[in-house]
Tab-separated table of C-alpha atoms in Angstrom:
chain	number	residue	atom	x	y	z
A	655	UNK	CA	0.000	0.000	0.000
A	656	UNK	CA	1.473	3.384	-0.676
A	657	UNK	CA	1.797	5.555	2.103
A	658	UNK	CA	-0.008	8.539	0.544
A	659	UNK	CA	-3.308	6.361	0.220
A	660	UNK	CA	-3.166	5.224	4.371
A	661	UNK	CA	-6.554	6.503	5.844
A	662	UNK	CA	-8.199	6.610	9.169
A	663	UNK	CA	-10.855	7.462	10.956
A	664	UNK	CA	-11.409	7.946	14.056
A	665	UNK	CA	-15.736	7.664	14.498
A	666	UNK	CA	-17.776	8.768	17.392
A	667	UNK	CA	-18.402	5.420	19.304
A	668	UNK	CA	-22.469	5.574	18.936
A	669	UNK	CA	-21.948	6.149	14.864
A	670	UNK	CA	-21.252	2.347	14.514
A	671	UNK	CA	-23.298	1.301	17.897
A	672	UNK	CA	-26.240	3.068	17.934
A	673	UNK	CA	-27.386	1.184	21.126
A	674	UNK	CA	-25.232	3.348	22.967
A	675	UNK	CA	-27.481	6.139	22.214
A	676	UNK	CA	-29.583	7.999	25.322
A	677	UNK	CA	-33.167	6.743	25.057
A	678	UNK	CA	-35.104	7.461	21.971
A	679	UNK	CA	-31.805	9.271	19.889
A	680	UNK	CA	-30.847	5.836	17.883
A	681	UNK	CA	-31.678	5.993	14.453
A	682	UNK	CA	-30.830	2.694	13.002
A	683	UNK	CA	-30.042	-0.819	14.580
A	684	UNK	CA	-26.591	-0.504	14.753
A	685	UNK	CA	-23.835	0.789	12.359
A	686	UNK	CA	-24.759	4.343	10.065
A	687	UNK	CA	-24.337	2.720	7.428
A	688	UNK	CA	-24.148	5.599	5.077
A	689	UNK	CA	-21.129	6.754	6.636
A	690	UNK	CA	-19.542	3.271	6.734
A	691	UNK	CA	-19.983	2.768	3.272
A	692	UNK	CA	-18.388	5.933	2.506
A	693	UNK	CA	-15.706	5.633	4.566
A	694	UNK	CA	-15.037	2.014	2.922
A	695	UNK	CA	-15.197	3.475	-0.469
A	696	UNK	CA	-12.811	5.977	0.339
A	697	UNK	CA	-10.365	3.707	1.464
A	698	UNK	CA	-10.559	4.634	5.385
A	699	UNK	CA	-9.677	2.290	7.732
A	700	UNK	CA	-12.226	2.606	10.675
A	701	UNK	CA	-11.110	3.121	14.385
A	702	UNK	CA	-14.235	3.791	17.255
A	703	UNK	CA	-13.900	6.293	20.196
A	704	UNK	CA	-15.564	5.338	22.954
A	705	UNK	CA	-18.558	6.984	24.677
A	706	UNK	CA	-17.787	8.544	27.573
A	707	UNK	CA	-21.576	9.246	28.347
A	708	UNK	CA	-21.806	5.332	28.041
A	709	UNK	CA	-19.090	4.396	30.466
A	710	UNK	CA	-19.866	7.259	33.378
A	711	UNK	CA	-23.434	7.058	33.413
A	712	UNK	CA	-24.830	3.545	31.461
A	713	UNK	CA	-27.355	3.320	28.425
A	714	UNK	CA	-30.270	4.111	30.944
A	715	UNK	CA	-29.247	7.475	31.732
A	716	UNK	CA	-31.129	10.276	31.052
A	717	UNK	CA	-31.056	13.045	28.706
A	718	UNK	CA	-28.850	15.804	29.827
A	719	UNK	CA	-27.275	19.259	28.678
A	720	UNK	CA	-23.396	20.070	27.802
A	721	UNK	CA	-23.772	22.071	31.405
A	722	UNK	CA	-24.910	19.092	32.916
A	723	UNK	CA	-21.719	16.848	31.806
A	724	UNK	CA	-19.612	19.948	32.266
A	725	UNK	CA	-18.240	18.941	35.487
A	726	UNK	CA	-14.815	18.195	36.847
A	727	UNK	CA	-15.300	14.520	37.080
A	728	UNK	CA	-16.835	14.010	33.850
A	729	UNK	CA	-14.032	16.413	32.344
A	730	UNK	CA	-11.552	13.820	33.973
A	731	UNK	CA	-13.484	10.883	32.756
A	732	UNK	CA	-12.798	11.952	29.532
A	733	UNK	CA	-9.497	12.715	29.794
A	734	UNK	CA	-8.578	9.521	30.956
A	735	UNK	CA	-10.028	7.803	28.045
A	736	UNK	CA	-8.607	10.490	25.733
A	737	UNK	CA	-5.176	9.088	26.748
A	738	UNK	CA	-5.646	5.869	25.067
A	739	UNK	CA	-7.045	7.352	22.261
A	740	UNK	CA	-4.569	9.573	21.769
A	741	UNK	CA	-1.764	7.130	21.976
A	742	UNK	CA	-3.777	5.228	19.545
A	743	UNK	CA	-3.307	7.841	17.128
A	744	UNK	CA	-0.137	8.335	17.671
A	745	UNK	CA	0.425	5.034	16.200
A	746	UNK	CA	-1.603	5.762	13.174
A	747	UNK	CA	0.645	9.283	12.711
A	748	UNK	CA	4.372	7.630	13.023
A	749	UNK	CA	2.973	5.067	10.459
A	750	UNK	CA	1.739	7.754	7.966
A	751	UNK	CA	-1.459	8.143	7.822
A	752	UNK	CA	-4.306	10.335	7.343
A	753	UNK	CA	-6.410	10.925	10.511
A	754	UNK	CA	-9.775	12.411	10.815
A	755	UNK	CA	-11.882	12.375	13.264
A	756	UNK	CA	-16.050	11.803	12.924
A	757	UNK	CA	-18.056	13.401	15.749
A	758	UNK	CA	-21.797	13.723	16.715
A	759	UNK	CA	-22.574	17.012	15.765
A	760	UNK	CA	-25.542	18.240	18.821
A	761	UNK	CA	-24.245	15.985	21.034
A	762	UNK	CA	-23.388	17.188	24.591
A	763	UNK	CA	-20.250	15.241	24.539
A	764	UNK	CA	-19.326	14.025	21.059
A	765	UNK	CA	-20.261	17.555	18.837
A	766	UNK	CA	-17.207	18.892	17.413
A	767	UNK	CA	-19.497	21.593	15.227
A	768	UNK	CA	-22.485	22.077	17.045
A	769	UNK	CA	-23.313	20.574	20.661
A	770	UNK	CA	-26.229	21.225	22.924
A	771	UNK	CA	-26.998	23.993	25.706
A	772	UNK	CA	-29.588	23.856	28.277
A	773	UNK	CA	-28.341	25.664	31.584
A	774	UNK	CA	-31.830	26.037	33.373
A	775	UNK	CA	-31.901	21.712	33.331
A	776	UNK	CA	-31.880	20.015	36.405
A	777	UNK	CA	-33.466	18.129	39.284
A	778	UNK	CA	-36.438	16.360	38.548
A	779	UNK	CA	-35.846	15.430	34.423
A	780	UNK	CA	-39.160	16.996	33.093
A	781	UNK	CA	-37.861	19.779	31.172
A	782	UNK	CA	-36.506	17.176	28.134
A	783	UNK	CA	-39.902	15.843	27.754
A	784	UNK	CA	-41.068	19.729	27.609
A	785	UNK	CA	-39.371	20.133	24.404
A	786	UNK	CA	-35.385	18.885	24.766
A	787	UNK	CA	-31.945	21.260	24.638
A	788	UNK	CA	-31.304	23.435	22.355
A	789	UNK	CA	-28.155	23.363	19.699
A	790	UNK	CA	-25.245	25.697	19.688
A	791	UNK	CA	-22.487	26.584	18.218
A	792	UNK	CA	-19.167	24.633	19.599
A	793	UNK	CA	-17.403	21.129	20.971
A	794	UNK	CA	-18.881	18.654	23.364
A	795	UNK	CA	-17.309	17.927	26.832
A	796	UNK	CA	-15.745	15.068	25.409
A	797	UNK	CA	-14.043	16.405	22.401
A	798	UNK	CA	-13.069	19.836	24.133
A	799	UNK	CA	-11.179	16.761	26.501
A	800	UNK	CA	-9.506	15.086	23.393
A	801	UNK	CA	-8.385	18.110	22.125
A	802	UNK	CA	-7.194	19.465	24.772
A	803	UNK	CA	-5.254	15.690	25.141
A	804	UNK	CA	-4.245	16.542	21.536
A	805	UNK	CA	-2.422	19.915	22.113
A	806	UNK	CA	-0.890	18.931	25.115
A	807	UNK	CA	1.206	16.521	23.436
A	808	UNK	CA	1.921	18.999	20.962
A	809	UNK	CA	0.293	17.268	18.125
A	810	UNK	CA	-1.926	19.020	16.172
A	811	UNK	CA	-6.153	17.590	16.782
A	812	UNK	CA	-6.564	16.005	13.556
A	813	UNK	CA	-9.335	17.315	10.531
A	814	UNK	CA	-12.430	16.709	12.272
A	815	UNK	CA	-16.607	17.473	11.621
A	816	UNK	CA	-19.383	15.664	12.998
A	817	UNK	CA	-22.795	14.200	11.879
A	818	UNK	CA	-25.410	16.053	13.456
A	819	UNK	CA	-27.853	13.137	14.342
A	820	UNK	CA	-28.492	14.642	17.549
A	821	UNK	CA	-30.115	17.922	15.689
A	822	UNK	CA	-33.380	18.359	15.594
A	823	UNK	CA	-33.433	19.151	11.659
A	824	UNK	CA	-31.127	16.295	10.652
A	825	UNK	CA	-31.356	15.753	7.405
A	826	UNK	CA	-29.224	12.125	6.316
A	827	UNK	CA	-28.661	12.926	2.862
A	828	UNK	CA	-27.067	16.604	2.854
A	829	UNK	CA	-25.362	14.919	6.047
A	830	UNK	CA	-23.682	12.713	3.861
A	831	UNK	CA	-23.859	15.484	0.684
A	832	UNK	CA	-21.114	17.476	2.830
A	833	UNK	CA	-19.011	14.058	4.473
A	834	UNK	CA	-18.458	13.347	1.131
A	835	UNK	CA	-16.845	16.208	0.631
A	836	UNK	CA	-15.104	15.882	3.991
A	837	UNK	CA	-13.590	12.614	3.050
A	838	UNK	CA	-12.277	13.382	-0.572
A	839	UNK	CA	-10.436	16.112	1.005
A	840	UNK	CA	-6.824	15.494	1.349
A	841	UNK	CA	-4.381	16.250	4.556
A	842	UNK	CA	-2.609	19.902	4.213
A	843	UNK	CA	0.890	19.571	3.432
A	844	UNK	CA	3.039	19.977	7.244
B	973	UNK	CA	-39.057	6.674	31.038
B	974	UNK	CA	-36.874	4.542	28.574
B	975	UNK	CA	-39.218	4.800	25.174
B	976	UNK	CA	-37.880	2.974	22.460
B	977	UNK	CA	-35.817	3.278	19.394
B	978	UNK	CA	-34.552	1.873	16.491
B	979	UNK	CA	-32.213	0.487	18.379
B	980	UNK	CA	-31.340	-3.411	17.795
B	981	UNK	CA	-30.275	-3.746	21.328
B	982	UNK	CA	-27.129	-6.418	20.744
B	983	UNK	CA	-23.667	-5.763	20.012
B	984	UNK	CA	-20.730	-7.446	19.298
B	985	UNK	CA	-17.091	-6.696	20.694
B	986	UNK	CA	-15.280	-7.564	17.121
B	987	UNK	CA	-11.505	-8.048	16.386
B	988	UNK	CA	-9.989	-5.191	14.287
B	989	UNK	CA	-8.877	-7.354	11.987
B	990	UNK	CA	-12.756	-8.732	10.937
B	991	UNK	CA	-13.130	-4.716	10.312
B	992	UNK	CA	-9.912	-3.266	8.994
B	993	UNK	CA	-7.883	-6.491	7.144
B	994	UNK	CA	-6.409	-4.628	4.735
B	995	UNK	CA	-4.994	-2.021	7.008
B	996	UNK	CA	-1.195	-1.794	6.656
B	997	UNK	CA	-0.494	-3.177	10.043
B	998	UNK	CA	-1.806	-6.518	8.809
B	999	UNK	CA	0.523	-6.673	6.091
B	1000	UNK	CA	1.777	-9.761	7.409
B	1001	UNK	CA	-1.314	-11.703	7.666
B	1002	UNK	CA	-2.424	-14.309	4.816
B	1003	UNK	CA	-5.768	-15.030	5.833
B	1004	UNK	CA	-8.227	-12.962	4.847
B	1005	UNK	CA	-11.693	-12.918	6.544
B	1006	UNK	CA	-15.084	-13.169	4.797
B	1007	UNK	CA	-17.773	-10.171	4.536
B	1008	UNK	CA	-18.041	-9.850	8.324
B	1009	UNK	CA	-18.328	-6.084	8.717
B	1010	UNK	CA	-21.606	-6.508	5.876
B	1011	UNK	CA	-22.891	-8.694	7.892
B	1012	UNK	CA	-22.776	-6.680	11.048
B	1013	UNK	CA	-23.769	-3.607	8.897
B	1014	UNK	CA	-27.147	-5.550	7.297
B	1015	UNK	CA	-27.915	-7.726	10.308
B	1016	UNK	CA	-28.022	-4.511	12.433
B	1017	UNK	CA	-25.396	-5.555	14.895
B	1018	UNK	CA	-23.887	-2.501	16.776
B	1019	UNK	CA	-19.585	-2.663	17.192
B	1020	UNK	CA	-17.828	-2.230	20.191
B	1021	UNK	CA	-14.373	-2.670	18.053
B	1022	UNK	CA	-10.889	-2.146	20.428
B	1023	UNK	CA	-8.051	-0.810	18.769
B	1024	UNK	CA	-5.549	-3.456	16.559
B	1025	UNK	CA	-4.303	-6.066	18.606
B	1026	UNK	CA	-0.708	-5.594	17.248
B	1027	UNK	CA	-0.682	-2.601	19.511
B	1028	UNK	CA	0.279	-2.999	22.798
B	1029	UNK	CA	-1.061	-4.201	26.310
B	1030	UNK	CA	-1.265	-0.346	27.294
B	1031	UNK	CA	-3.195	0.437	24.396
B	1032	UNK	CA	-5.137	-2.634	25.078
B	1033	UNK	CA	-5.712	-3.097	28.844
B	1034	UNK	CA	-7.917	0.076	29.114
B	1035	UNK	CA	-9.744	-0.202	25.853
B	1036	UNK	CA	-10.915	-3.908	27.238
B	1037	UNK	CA	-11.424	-2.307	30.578
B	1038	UNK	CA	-13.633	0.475	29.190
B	1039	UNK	CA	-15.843	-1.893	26.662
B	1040	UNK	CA	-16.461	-4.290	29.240
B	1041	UNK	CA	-18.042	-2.250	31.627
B	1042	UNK	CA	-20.008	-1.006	28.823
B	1043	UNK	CA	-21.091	-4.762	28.329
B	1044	UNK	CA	-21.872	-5.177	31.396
B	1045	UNK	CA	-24.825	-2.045	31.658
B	1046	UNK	CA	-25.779	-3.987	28.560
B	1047	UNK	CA	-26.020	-7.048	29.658
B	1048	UNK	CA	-27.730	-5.723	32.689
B	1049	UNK	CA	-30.503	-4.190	30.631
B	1050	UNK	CA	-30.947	-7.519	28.500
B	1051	UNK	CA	-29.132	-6.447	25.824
B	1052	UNK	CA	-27.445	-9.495	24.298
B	1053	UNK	CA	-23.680	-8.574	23.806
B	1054	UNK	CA	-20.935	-11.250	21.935
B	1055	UNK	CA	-17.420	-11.487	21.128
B	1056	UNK	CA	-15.937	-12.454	17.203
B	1057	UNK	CA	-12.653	-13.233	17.338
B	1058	UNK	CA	-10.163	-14.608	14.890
B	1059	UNK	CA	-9.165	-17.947	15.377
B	1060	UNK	CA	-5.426	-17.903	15.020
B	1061	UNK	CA	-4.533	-14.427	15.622
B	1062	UNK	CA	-2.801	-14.215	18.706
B	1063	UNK	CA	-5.433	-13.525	21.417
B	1064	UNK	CA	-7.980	-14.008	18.865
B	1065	UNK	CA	-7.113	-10.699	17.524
B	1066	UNK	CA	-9.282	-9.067	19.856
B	1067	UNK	CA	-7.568	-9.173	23.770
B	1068	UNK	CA	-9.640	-12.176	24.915
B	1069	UNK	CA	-7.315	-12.223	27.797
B	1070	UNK	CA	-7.424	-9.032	29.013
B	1071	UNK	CA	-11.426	-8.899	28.359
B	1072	UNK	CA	-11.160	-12.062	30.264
B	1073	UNK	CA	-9.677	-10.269	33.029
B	1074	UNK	CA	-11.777	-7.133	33.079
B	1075	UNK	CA	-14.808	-9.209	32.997
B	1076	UNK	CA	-13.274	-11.136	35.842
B	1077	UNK	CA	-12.725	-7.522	38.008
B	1078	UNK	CA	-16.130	-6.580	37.596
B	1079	UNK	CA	-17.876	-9.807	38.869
B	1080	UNK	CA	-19.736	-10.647	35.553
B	1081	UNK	CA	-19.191	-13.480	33.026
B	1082	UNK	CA	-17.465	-12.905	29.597
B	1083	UNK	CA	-19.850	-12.912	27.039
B	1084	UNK	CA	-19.816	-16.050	24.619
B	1085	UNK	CA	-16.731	-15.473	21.856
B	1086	UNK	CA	-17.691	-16.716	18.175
B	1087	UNK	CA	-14.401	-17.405	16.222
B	1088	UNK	CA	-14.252	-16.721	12.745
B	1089	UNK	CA	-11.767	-18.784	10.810
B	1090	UNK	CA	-9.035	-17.117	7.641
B	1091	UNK	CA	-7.930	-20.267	6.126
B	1092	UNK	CA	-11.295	-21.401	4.562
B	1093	UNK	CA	-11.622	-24.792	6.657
B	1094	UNK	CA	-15.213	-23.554	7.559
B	1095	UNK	CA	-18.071	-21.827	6.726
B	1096	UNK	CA	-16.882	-18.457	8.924
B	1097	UNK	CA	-15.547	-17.369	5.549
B	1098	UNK	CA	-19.086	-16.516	4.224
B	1099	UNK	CA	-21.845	-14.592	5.304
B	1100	UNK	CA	-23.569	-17.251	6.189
B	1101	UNK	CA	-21.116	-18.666	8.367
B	1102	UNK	CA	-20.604	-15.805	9.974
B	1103	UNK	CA	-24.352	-15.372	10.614
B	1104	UNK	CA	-24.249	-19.199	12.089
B	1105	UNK	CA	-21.669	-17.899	14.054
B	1106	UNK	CA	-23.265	-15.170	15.909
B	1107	UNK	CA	-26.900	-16.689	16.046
B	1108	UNK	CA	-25.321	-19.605	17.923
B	1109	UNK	CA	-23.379	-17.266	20.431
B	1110	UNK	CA	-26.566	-15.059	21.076
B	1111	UNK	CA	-28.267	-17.992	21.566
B	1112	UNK	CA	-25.729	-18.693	24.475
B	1113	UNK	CA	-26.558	-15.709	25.424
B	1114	UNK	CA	-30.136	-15.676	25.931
B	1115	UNK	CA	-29.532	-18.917	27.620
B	1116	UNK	CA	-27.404	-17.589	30.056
């Protein structure tokens, strides 16, 4: 295989396990297939973050805002499985290839574009049956973590967009319209 | 209130390999395995996939740690959650000791593991062996 053609990508866990979802946000059985068929056809290898809602807080937990994970033990929740990941990639990088990362675009965690805000949730869990968070602008806890894991190596935090499943107007076709686009694209020269 | 989903509500901690064998870090391996990712793609099987075995023990004690305690809450929540590994690849290509071990530290069993063969001496190298595969070790599951 020539060097130049080595591809990864590193995929929010939930966009090939879509039982890790919160309640009611899975889309499909299991694997987006979509993406995984264009990731396949553009000759990316496929590597799967984990959730870090998933691990701290189980697939029963409930819906909750980016202020609600924004906490100092989630934060270090995340950075501890940022270090793996990161080392992980690290790997991929000294052996040449491409990396790009696939977020969740409206998640709380996982958004790398667009995430979700909701500062007045809390206590008793009624207020996401009264109409859910909003979306805005900006990285989940969880990327904002691997990032941050990222730069304090001093390696750049590889391309990166997201899918936004977790908005309220997602639309799968321009989704995968504009990751098409996203994973033509080559890496900028160093 | 959990409402439901689409969902499939099983999953399936798969060897790297079964998803990336042409990756350049498998260079070295002859086998190659039959349409297992399709079938986890059509059959609506979500992936719980660590990173490549090759890599080492540090890479691959946490990752096992992490994905079995995500089994577990599964499991817990009658999920039905299975291993494919790769018969000949050291550790099945997919940590079975060190899942073995995590499973072990939390106090729960280790799901069944259905093997998948590269050198053609079964039917693991079609869909429909890999299907016979799975549907046996969910079975096992749903026995347990």
């Amino acid at each position: 295989m020539p060097e130049s053609s080595r591809r990864v990508a590193y995929v929010a866990h939930c966009l090939v396990n879509q039982n890790a979802k919160v309640s009611e946000f899975a889309k499909c059985a299991g694997v987006v297939a979509p993406l995984v068929e264009r990731l396949r056809a553009n000759g990316y290898e496929i590597q799967q973050l984990p959730c870090p809602e998933m691990s701290y807080l189980g697939v029963v937990r409930w819906w909750q805002s980016r202020e609600q994970y924004d906490t100092p033990g989630y934060r270090r929740h995340c950075r501890s499985l940022a270090r793996t990941v990161v080392d992980t990639v690290a790997v991929h990088v000294q052996h040449d290839y491409d990396v790009v990362i696939i977020g969740l675009d409206g998640s709380p965690s996982s958004g790398v574009r667009l995430t979700s805000t909701k500062a007045s949730w809390g206590g008793r869990p009624e207020g996401a049956v009264s109409g859910g968070s909003d979306r805005t602008a900006g990285m989940g806890v969880w990327m904002t973590e691997l990032k941050n894991e990222f730069e304090s190596r001093g390696m750049a935090f590889p391309r990166a967009t997201g899918i936004a499943m977790d908005a309220q107007d997602f639309d799968m076709q321009a989704s995968m319209d504009e990751m098409d686009g996203f994973l033509a694209a080559q890496k900028e020269p160093a | 209130m959990i409402r439901e989903d689409a969902r499939g509500r099983r999953a399936v901690i798969v060897a790297d390999y079964l998803v990336n064998p042409g990756s350049a870090f498998y260079a070295a391996i002859s086998g190659r395995p039959g349409p297992v990712l399709d079938v986890l793609v059509e059959d609506g099987w979500g992936m719980m996939k660590p990173p490549p075995h090759i890599l080492g023990e540090s890479v691959g004690q946490p990752a096992a740690s992490t994905m079995a305690g995500d089994a577990v809450d599964y499991l817990r929540h009658k999920y039905c959650v299975v291993i494919l590994a790769v018969d000949g690849l050291p550790q099945g290509g997919v940590w079975l000791d060190l899942f073995e071990q995590a499973f072990r530290e939390l106090g729960a069993p280790m799901p069944p593991v259905a093997r998948v063969r590269l050198d053609g001496s079964d039917a693991t190298g079609t869909a429909d062996g890999v299907r016979a595969a799975l549907a046996a070790a969910s079975r096992a599951v749903a026995e347990a």
